mmCIF file of C-alpha atoms in Angstrom:
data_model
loop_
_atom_site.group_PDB
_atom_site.id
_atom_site.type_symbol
_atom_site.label_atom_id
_atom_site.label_comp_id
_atom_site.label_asym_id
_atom_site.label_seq_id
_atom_site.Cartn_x
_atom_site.Cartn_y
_atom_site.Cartn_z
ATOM 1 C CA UNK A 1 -27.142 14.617 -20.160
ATOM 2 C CA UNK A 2 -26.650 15.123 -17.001
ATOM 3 C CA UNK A 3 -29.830 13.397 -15.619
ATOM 4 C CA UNK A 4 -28.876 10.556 -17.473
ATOM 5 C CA UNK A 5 -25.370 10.560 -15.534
ATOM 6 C CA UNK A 6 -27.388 10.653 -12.373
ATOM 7 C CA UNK A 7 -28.651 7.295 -13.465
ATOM 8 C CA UNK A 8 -25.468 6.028 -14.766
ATOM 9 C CA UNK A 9 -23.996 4.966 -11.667
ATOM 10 C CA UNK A 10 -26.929 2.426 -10.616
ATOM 11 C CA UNK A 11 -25.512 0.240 -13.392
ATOM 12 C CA UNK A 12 -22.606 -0.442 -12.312
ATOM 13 C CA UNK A 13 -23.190 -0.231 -8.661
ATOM 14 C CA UNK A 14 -26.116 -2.594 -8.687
ATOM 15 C CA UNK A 15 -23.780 -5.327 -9.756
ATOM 16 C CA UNK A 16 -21.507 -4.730 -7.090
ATOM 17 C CA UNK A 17 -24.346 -4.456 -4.618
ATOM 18 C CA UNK A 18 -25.939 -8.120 -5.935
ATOM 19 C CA UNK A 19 -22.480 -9.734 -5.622
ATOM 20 C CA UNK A 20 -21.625 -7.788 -2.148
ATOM 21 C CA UNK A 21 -24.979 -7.110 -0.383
ATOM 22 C CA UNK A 22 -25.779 -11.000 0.367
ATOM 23 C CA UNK A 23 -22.634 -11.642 1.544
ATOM 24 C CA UNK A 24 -22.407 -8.862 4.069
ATOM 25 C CA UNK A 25 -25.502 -9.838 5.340
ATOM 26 C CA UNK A 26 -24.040 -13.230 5.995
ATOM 27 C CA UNK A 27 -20.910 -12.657 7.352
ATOM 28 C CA UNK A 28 -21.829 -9.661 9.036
ATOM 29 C CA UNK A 29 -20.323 -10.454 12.621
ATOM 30 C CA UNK A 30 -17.021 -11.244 10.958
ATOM 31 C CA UNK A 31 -14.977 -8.357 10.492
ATOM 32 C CA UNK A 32 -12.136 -9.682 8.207
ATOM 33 C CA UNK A 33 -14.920 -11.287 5.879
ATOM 34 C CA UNK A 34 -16.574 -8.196 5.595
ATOM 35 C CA UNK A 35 -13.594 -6.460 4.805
ATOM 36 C CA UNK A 36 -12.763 -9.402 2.092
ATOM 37 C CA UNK A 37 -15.532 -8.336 0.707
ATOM 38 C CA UNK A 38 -14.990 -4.701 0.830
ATOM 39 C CA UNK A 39 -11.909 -5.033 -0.950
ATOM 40 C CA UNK A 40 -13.654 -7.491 -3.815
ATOM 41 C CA UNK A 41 -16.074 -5.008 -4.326
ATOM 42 C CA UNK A 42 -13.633 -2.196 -4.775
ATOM 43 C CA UNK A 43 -11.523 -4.724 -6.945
ATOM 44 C CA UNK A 44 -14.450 -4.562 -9.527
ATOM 45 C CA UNK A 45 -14.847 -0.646 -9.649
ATOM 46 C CA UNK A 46 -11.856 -0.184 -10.379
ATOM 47 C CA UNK A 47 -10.726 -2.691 -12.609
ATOM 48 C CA UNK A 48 -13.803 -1.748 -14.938
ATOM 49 C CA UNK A 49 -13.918 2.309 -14.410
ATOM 50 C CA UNK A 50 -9.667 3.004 -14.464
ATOM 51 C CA UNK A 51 -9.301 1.996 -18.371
ATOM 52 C CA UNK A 52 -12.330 4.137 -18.986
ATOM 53 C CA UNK A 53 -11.359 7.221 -17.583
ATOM 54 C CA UNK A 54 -8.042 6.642 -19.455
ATOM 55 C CA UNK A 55 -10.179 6.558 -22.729
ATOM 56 C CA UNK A 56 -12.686 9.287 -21.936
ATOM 57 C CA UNK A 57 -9.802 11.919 -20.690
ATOM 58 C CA UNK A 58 -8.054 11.192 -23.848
ATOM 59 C CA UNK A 59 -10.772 10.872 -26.582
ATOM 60 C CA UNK A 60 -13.613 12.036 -24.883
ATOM 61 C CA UNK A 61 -14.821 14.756 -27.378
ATOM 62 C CA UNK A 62 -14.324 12.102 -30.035
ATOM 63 C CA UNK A 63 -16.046 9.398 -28.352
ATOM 64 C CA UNK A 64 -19.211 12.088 -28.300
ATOM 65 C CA UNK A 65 -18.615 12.601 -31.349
ATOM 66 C CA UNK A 66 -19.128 8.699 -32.534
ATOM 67 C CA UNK A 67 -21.915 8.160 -30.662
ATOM 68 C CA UNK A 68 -23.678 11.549 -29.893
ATOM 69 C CA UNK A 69 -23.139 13.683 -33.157
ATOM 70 C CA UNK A 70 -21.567 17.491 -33.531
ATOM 71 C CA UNK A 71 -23.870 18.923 -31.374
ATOM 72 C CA UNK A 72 -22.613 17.395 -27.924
ATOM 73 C CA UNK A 73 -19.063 17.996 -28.288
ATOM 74 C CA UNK A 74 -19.986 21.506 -26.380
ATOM 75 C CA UNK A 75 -20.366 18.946 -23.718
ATOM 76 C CA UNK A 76 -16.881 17.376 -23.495
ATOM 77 C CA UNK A 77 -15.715 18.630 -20.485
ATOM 78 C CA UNK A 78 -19.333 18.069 -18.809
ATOM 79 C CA UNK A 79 -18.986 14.591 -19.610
ATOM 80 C CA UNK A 80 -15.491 14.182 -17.909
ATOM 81 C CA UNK A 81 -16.354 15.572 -14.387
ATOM 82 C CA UNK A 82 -19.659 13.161 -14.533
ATOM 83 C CA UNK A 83 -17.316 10.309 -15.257
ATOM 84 C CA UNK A 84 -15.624 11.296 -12.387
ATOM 85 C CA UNK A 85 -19.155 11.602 -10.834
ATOM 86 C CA UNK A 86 -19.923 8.564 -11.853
ATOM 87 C CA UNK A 87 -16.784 7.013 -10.050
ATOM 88 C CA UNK A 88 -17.344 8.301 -6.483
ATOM 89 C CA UNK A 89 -20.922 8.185 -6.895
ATOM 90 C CA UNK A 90 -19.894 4.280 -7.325
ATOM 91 C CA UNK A 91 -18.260 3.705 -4.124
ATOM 92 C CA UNK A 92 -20.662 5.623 -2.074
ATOM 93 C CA UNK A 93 -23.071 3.165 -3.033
ATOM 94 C CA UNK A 94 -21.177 0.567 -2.585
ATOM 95 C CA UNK A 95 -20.765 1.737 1.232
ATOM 96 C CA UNK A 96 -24.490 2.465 1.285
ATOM 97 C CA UNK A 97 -24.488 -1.776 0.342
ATOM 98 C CA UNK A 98 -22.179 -2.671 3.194
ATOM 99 C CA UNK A 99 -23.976 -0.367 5.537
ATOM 100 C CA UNK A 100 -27.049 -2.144 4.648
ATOM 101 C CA UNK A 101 -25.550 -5.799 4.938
ATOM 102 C CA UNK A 102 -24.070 -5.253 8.489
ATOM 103 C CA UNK A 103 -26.955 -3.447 9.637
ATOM 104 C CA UNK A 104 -26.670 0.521 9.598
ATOM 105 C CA UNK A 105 -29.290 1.211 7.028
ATOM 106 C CA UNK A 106 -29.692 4.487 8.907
ATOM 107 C CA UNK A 107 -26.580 5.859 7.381
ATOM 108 C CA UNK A 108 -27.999 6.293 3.716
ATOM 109 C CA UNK A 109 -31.054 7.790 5.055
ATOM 110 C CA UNK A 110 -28.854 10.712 6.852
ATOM 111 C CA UNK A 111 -26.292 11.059 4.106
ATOM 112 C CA UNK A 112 -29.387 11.350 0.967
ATOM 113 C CA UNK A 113 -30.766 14.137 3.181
ATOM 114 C CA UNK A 114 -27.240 15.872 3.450
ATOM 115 C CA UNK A 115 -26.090 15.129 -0.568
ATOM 116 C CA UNK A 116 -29.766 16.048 -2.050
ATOM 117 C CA UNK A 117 -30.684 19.460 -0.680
ATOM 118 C CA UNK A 118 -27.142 19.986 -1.118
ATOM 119 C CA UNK A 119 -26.803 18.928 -4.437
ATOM 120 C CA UNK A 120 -29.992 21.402 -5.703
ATOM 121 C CA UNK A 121 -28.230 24.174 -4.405
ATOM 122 C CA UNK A 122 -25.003 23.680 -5.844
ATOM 123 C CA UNK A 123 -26.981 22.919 -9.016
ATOM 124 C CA UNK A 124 -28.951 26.108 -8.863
ATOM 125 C CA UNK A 125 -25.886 28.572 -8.449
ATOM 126 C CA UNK A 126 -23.169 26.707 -10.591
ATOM 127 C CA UNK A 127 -25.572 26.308 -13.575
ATOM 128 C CA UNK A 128 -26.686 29.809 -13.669
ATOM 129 C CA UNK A 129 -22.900 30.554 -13.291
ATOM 130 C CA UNK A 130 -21.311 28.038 -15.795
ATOM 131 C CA UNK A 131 -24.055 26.637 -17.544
ATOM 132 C CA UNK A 132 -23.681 22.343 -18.113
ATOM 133 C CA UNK A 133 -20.308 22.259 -16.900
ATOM 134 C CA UNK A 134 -21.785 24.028 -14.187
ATOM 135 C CA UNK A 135 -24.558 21.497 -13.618
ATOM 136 C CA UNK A 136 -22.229 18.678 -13.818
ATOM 137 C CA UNK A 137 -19.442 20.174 -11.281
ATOM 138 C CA UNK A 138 -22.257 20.226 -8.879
ATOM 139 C CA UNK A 139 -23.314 16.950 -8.850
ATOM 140 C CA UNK A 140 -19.905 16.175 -8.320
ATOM 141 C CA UNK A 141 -18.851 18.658 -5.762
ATOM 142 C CA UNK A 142 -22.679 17.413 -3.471
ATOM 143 C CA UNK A 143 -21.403 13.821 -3.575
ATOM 144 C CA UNK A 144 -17.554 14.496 -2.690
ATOM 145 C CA UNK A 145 -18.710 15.310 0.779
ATOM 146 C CA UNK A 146 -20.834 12.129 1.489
ATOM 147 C CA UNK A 147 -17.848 9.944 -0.116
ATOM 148 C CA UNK A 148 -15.781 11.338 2.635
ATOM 149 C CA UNK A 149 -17.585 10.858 5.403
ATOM 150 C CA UNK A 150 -18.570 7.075 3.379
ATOM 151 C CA UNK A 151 -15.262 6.170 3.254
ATOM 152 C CA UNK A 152 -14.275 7.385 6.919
ATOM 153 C CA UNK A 153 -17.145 4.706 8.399
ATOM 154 C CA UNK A 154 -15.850 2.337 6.168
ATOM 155 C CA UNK A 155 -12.384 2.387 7.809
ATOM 156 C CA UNK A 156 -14.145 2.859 11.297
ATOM 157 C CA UNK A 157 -16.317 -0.581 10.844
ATOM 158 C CA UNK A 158 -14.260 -2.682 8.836
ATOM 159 C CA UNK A 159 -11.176 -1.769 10.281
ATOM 160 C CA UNK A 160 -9.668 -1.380 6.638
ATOM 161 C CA UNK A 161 -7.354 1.506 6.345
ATOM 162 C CA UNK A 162 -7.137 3.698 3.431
ATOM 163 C CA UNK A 163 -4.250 2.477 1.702
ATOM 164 C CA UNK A 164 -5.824 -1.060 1.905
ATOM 165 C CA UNK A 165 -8.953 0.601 0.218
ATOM 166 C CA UNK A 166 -6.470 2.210 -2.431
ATOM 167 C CA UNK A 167 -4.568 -0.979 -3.268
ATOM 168 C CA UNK A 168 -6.738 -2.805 -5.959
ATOM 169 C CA UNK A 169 -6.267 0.156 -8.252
ATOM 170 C CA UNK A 170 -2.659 -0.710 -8.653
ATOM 171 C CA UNK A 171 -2.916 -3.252 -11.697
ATOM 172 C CA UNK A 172 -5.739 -1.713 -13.065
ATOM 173 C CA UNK A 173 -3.546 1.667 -13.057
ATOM 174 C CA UNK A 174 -0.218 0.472 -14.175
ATOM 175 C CA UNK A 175 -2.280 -1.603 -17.290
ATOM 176 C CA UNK A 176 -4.328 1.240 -18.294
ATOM 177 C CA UNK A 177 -1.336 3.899 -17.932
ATOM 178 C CA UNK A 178 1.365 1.602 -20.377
ATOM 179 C CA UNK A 179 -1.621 0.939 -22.815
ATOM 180 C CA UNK A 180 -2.886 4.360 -22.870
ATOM 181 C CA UNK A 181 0.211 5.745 -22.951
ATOM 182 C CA UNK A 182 1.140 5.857 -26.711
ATOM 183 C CA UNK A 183 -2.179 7.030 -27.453
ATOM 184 C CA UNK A 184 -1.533 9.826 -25.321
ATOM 185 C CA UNK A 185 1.303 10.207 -27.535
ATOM 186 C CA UNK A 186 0.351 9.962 -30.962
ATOM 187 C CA UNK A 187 -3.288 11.578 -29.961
ATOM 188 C CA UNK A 188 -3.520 14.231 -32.596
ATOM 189 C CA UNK A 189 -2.924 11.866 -35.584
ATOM 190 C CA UNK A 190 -5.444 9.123 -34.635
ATOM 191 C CA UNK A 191 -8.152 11.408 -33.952
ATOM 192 C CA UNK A 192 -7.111 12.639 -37.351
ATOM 193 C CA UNK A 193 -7.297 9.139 -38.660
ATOM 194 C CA UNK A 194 -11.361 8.879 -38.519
ATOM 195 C CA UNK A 195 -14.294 7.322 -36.246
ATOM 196 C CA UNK A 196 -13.388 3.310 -37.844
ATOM 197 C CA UNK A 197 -9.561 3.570 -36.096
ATOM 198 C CA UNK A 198 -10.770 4.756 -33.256
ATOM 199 C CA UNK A 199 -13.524 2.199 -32.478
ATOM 200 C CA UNK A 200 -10.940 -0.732 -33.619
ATOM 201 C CA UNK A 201 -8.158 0.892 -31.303
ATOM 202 C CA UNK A 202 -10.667 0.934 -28.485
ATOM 203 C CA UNK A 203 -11.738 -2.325 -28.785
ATOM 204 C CA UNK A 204 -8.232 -3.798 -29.384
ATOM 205 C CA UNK A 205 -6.921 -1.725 -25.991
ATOM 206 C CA UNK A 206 -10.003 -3.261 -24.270
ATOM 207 C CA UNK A 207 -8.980 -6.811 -24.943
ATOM 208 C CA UNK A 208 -5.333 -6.493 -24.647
ATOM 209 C CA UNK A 209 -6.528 -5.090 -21.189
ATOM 210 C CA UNK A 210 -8.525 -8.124 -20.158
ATOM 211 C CA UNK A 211 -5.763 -10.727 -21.533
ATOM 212 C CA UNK A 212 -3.237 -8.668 -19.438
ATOM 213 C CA UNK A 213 -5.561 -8.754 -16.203
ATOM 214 C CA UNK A 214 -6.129 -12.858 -16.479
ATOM 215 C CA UNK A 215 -2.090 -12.987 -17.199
ATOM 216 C CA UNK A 216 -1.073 -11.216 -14.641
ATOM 217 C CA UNK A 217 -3.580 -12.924 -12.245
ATOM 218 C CA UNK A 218 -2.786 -16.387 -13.307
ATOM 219 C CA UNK A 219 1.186 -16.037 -13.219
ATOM 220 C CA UNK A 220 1.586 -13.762 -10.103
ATOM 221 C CA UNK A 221 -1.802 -13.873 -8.340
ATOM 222 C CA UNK A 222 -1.892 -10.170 -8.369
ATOM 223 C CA UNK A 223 -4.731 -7.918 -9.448
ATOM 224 C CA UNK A 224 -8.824 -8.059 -9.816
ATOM 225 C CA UNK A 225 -8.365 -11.422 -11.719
ATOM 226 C CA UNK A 226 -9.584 -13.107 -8.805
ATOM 227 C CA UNK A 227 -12.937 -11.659 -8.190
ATOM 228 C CA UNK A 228 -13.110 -11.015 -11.890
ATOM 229 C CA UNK A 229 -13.130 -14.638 -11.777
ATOM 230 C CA UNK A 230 -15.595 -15.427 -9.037
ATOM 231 C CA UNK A 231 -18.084 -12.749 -10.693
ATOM 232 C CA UNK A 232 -18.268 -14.642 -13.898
ATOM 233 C CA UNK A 233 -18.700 -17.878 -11.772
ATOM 234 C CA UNK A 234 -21.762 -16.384 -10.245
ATOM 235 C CA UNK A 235 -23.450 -15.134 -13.604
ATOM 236 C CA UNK A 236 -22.840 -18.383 -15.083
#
């Protein structure tokens, strides 16, 4: 499991980086378009990743339950921290992109040799310790550094302050917490309820989600609607 979640974040990642990585090459010597797309990029991660961590934190052992059987649920609370894993391992990536694109490929190379070796060690003493959870915490805890210091030459070189960075996650966050919200409520009795509810409720949060997202970006011109948008442009 948790070499698959060491995978898991290429997915996701590489989309942003084939949408961003281009256009940072382009626009490189243009600080405010770089930062544009900065901010797209981040608009993405977070408008797909925010309504999943909702779901995972608050059916998680369920959800392994659907689709992995009885004899993962041991690894419930493994499979939370690597979502959260998989989250920051998402950004630093999509620095590593930008970094690329504006030409400081050098970075990656000096932050993989920090994050790896570190990474192993952490591995070796948490798992012996804690066992998977273990494992996963260290993965997580090896890449929490190298976001930091990610994030820090992001602000430096695109001249984007946190907050700015931060903002996008608003809509995503406010959607996610009122839809969520009553299953955080009535949790207990839809577990109960058996694997068909669940899937159904799932899927009918997920498009109530996306309806809400092109609503709110069509009426108000607020949220990831935009670059939602632009994405599906470019696939097409």
């Amino acid at each position: 499991m948790t070499l698959r979640a060491s995978v898991a974040p290429g997915f996701l990642s590489s989309v942003i980086t084939m949408v961003s990585f281009s256009a940072y090459a382009k626009i490189k010597d243009t600080t405010e378009k770089v930062q544009d797309g900065l901010l797209k990029s981040f608009d993405l991660l977070y408008a797909v990743v925010i309504p999943v961590v909702f779901l995972v934190m608050a059916a998680g052992g369920k959800l392994i339950l659907i689709f992995l059987g009885e004899a993962w649920l041991p690894m419930t609370n493994a499979f939370r921290v690597l979502l959260i894993f998989f989250v920051v391992h998402t950004i630093i990536d999509m620095a590593y992109a930008l970094f690329n694109g504006i030409g400081h490929p050098d970075k990656k190379v000096k932050y993989e040799t920090v994050k790896i070796p570190l990474t192993i060690i952490l591995i070796y003493l948490l798992t012996a310790r804690y066992g998977i959870d273990g494992a996963a915490l260290a993965m997580l805890l090896g890449a929490v550094p190298i976001l930091l210091i990610s994030l820090r030459d992001l602000k430096r070189l695109t001249r984007t302050d946190y907050a700015t960075m931060l903002a996008p996650i608003g809509i995503p966050l406010l959607l996610s917490a009122l839809l969520f919200a009553p299953v955080v409520v009535f949790k207990d009795a839809i577990l109960a309820r058996g694997t068909v509810l669940v899937i159904f409720l799932s899927l009918a949060l997920g498009l109530a989600y996306v309806v809400l997202i092109y609503l709110i970006g069509r009426r108000w011109n607020m949220g990831p609607y935009k670059t939602l948008a632009l994405i599906w442009q470019h696939i097409r």
